[in-house]
Coordinates of C-alpha atoms and ligand atoms in Angstrom, one line a residue:
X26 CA 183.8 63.4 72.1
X27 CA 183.8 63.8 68.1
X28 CA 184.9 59.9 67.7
X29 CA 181.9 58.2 69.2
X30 CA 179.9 60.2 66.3
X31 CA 181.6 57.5 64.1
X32 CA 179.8 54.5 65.9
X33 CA 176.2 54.4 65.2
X34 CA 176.9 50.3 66.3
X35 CA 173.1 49.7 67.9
X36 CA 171.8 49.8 64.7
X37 CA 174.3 47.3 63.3
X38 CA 172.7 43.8 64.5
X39 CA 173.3 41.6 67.9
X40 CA 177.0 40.9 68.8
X41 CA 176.9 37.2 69.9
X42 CA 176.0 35.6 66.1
X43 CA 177.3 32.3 64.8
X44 CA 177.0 33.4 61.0
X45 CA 178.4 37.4 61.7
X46 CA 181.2 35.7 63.8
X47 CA 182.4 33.4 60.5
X48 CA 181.6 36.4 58.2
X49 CA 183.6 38.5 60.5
X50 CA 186.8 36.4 60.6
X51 CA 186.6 35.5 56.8
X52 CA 187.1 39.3 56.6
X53 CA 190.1 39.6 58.7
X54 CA 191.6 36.8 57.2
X55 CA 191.2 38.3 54.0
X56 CA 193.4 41.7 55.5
X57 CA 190.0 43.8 55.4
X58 CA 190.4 46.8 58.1
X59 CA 187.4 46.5 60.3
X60 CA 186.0 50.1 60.7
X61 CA 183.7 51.8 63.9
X62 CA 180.6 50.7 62.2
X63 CA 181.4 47.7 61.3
X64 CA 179.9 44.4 62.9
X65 CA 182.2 43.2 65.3
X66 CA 182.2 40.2 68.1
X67 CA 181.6 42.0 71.2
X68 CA 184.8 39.8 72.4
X69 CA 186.7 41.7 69.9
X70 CA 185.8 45.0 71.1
X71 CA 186.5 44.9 74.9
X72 CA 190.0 43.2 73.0
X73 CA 190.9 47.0 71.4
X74 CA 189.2 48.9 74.5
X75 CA 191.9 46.8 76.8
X76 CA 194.8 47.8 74.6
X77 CA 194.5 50.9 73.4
X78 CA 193.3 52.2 76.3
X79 CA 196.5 50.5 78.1
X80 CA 198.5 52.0 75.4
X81 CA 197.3 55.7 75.6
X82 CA 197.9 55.4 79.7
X83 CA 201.4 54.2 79.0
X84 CA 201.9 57.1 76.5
X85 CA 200.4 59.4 79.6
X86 CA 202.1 58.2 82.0
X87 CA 205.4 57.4 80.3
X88 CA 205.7 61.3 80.1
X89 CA 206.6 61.1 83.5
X90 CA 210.2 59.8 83.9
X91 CA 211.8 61.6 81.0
X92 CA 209.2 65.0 81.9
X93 CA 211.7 64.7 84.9
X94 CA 214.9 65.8 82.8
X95 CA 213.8 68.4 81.1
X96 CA 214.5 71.0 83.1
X97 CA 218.1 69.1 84.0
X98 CA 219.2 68.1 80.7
X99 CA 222.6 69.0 80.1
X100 CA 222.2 71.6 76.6
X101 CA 219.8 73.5 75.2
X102 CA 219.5 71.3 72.1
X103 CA 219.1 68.1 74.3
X104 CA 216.6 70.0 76.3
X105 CA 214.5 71.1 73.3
X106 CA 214.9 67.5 71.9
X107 CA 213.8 66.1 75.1
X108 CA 210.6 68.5 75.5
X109 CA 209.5 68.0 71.9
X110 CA 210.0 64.2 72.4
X111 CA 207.8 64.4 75.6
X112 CA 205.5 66.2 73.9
X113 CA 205.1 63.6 71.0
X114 CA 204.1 61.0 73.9
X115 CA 201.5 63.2 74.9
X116 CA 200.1 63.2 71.3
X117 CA 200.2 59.7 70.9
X118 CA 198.2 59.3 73.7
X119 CA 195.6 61.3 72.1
X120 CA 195.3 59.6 68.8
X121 CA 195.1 56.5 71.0
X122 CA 192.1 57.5 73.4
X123 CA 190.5 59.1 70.1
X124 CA 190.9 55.6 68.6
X125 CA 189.5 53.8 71.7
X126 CA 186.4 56.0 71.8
X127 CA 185.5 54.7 68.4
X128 CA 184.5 51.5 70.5
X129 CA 181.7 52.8 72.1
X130 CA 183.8 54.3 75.5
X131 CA 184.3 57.8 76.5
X132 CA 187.9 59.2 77.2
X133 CA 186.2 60.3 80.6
X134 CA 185.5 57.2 81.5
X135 CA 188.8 55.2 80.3
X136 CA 191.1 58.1 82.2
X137 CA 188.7 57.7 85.5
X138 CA 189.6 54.1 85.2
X139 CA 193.4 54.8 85.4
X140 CA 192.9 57.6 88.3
X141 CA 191.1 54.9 90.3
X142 CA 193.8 52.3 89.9
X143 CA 192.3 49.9 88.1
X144 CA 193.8 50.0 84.6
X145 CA 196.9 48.8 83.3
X146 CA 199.8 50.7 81.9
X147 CA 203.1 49.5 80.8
X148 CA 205.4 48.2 83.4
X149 CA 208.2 50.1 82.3
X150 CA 206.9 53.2 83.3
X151 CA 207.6 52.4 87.0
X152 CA 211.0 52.7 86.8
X153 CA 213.1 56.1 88.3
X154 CA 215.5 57.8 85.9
X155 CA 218.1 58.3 88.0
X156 CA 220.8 60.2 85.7
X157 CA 220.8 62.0 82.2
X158 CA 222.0 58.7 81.3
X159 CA 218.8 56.7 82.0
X160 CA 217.2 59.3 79.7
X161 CA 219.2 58.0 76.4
X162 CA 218.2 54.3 78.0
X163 CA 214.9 55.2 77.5
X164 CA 214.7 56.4 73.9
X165 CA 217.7 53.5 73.1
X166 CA 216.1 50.3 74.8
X167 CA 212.2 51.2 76.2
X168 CA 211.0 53.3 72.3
X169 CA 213.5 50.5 70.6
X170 CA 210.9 48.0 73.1
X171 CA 207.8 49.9 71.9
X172 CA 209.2 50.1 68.1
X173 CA 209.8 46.4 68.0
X174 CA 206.0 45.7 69.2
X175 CA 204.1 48.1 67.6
X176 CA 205.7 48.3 63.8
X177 CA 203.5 45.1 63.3
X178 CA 200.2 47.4 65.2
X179 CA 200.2 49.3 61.8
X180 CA 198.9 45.9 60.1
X181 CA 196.7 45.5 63.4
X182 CA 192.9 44.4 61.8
X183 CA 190.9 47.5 63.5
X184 CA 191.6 50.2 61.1
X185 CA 191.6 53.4 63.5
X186 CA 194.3 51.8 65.9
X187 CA 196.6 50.8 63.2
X188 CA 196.1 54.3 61.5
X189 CA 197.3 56.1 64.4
X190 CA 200.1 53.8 64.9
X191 CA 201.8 54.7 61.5
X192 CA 202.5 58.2 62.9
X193 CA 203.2 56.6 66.3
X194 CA 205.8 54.7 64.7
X195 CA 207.5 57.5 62.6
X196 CA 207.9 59.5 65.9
X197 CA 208.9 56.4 67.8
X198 CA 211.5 56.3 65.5
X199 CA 212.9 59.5 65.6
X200 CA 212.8 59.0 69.7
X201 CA 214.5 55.9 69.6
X202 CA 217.5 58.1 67.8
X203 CA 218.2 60.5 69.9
X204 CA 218.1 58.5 73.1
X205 CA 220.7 56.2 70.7
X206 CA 222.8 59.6 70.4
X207 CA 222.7 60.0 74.1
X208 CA 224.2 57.2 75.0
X209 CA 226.6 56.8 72.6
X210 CA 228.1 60.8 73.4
X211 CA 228.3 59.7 76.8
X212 CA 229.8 56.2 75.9
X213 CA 232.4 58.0 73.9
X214 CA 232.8 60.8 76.5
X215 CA 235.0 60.3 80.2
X216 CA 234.9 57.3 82.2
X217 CA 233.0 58.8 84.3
X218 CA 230.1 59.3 81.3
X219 CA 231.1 56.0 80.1
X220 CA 229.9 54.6 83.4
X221 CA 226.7 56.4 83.5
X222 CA 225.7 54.6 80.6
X223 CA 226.5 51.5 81.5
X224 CA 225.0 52.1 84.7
X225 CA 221.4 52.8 82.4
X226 CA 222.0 49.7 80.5
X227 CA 221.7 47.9 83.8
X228 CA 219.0 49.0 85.0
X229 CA 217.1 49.2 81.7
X230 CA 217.7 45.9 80.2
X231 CA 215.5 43.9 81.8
X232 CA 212.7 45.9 82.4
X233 CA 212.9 46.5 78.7
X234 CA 213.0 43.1 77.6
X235 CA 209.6 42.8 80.0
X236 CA 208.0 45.5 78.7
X237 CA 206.8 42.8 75.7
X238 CA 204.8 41.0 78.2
X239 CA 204.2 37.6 80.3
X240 CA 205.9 34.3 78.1
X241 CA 203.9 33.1 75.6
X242 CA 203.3 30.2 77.8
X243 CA 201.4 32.3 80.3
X244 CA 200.0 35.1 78.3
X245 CA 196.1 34.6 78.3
X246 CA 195.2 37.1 75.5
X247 CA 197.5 36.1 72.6
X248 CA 195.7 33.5 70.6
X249 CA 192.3 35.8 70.3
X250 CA 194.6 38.7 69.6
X251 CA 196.4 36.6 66.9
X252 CA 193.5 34.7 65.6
X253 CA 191.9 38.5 65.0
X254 CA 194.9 39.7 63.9
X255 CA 195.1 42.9 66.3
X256 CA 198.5 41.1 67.4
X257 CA 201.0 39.8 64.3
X258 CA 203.7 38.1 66.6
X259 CA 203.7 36.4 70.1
X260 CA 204.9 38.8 73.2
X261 CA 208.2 35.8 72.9
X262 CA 208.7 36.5 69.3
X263 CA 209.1 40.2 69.4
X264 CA 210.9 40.1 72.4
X265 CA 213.7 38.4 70.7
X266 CA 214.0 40.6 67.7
X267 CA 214.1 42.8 70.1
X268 CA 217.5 41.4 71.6
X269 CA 218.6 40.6 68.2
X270 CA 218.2 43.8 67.3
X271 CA 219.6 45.5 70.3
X272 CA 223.0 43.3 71.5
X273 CA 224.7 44.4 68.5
X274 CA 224.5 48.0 68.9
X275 CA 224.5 47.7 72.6
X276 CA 228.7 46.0 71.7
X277 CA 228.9 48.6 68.7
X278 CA 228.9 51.3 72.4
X279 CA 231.6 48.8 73.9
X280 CA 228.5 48.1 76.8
X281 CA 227.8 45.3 78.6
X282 CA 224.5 43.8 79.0
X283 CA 223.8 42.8 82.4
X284 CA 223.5 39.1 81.2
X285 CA 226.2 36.5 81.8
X286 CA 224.1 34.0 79.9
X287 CA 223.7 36.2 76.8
X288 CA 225.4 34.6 73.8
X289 CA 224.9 34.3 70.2
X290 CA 223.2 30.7 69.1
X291 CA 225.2 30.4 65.6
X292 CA 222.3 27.0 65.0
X293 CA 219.2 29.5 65.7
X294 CA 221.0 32.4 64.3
X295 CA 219.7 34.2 67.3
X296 CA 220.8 36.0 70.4
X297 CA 220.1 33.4 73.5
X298 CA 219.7 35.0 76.6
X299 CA 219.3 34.2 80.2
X300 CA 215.9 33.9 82.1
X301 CA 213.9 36.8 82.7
X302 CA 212.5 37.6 86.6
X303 CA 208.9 37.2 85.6
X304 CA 208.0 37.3 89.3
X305 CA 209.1 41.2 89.1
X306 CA 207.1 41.9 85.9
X307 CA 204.1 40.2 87.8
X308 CA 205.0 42.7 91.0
X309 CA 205.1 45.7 89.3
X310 CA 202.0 45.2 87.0
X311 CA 200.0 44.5 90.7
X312 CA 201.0 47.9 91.8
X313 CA 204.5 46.9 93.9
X314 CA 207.0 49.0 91.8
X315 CA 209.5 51.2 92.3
X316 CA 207.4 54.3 91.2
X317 CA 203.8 53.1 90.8
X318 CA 202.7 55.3 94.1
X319 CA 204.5 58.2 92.4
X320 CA 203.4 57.7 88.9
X321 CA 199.1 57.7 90.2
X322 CA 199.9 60.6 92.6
X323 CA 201.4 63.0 89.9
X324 CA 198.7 61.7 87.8
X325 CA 196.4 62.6 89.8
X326 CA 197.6 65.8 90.8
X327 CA 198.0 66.5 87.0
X328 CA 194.3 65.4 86.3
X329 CA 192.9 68.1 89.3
X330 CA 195.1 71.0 88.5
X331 CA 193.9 70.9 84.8
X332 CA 190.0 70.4 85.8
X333 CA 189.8 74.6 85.1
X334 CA 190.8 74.2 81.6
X335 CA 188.1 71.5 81.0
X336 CA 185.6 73.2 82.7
X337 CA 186.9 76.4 80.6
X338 CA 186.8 74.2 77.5
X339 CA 182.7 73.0 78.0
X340 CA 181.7 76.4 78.8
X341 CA 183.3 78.2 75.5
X342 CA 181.9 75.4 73.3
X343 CA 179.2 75.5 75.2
X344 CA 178.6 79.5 74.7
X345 CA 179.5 78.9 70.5
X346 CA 176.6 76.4 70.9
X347 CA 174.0 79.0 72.5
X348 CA 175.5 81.6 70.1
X349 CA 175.0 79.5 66.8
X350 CA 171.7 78.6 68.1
X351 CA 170.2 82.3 68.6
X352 CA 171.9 83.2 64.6
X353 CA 170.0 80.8 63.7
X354 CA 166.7 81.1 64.9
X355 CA 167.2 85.2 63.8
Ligands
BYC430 N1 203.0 46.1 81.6 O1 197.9 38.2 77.7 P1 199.0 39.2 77.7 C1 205.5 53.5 74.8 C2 199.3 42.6 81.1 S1 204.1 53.0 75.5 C3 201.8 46.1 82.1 O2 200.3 38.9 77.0 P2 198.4 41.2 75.6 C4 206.2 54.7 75.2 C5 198.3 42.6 80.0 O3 197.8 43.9 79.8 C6 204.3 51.2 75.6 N2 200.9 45.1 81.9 O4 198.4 40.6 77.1 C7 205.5 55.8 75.8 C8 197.3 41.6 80.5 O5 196.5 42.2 81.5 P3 194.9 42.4 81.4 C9 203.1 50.5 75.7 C10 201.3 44.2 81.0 O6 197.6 42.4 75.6 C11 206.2 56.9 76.3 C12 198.2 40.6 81.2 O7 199.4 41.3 81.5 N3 202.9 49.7 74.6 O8 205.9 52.8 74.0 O9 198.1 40.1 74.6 C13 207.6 57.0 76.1 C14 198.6 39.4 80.3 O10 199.3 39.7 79.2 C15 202.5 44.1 80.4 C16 201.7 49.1 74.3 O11 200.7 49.3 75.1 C17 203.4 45.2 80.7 N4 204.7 45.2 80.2 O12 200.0 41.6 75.4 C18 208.3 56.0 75.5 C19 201.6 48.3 73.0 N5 202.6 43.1 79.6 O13 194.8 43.5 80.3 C20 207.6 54.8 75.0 C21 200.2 47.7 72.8 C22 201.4 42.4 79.7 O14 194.3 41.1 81.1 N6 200.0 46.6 73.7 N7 200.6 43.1 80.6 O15 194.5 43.0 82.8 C23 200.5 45.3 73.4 O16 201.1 45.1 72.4 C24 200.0 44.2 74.3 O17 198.9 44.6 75.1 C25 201.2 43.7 75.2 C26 200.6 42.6 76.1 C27 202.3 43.1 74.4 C28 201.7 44.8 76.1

């Protein structure tokens, strides 16, 4: 792929060095972007590799659930909407494996790696959507979720992956809207709308709120990731912006979160809510949610029916290759 061109990295110097290491962090301290060619500890680049790569499968495989709706949603402007939103999620997976090649791995081998099970994509993502209603939930509460963590991902110290996240963002932004609309139409609309949505907001809220990650007690990568500045805030910090952020238009709808405990701390100035079934997030992430099996098969099936059109793609570029080789040598 055209990104690994960027990293000419074996000529740059060993990655386990005292003296680079101190030079290294006095530079990310001072708010340089570290670029492909750039030293780097080799600690810090299986950190990006992890995340991005995590990132673009959650991107991928987040298409999934809302794809769902598209040919169900209920007008042709939420339909067109819907598709171009689905589409944008596709995008941002690209920029995101482009980014990750940049660190010395192929997109082959990072999507083989989710095929086969073994890498990570959000949690969230293994939810059904069950109604049109859980469609506005999505953009509302899980892009609201990915908003709230990855606004701070445009500072993030490796200058590719906080590139593509500024356009990320923008989108994200514009998703998070019209899943807002969504839900407030059908919070406006009969009781019977009225009920899907609060229906959505129960079954969304907590996921969402787990979508930011273990506590900050048990998260293991955090202090790297903050130390080299890939991370800004703590997985506990951003969650509760996140509910700060979100009670209050959640009420604006007249909803209900799905929380007796939730109140609003007038000492802290926050929203306090109650604990959060980390035993579920830990289930889910090993494989043991609702829609993992589903999620991997259609992946799967996705990744073999489109094995043509790569093997389409290699023999075109391949033929402009032969073709620019024989002008050439003419
Ligand atoms: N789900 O040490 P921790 C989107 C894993 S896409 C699954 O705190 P870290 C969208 C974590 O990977 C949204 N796994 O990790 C798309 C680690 O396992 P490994 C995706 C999770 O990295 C379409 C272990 O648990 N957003 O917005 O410091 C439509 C320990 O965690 C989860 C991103 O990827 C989870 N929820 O912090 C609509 C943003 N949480 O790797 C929307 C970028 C944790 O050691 N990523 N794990 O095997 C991040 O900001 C960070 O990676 C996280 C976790 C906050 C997610």
């Amino acid at each position: 792929m055209y990104t690994q061109a960027l990293n000419t990295r074996e000529a740059i110097g060993p990655v386990e060095d005292p003296e680079h290491e101190a030079r290294f962090q006095a530079r990310v301290d001072g708010e340089e972007k570290v670029e492909p060619n750039d030293w780097m500890p080799e600690a810090y680049r299986r950190l990006l590799v992890r995340q991005i790569s995590q990132h673009a499968h959650s991107e991928i495989v987040g298409m999934l659930p809302e794809g769902n709706w598209i040919t169900r949603a209920p007008t042709l402007r939420r339909k067109a909407a819907l598709l171009a939103k689905v589409q944008d999620e596709g995008g941002h997976g690209l920029y995101l494996y482009a980014a990750a090649e940049t660190l010395d791995v192929s997109r082959e081998e990072l999507v083989e790696q989710l095929l086969a099970g073994k890498a990570k994509y959000s949690s969230i993502f293994n939810y059904p959507t069950l109604t049109w209603a859980d469609i506005g939930a999505v953009g509302w509460l899980v892009d609201g979720a990915a908003i709230m963590n990855q606004i701070p991902l445009c500072r993030c110290s490796y200058g590719p992956y906080a590139r593509a996240m500024i356009r990320i963002c923008k989108e994200e932004s514009f998703h998070q809207r019209q899943g807002y609309e969504i839900i407030l139409t059908l919070s406006r609309g009969t009781a019977e709308q009225k009920a899907m949505a609060q229906g959505a907001l129960n079954r969304w809220w907590w996921p969402s709120l787990m979508m930011f990650g273990p506590s900050d007690k048990e998260s293991q990568h955090s202090d790297k990731s903050m130390r080299w500045k890939v991370k800004r805030f703590s997985n506990d910090e951003l969650r509760q912006k996140f509910v700060d952020a979100t009670v209050p238009q959640g009420l604006y709808l007249g909803l209900t979160f799905p929380d007796p405990e939730l109140r609003f701390d007038e000492a802290s100035g926050h929203w306090a809510f109650g604990a959060i079934d980390f035993d579920e997030l830990r289930q889910v992430i090993a494989g043991n949610g609702p829609c993992n099996h589903e999620r991997m098969k259609a992946r799967r099936k996705a990744h073999d029916d489109g094995a043509w059109v790569r093997e389409a793609a290699l023999a075109y570029a391949e033929k402009r290759r032969s073709r620019r080789d024989t002008a050439r040598a003419a």
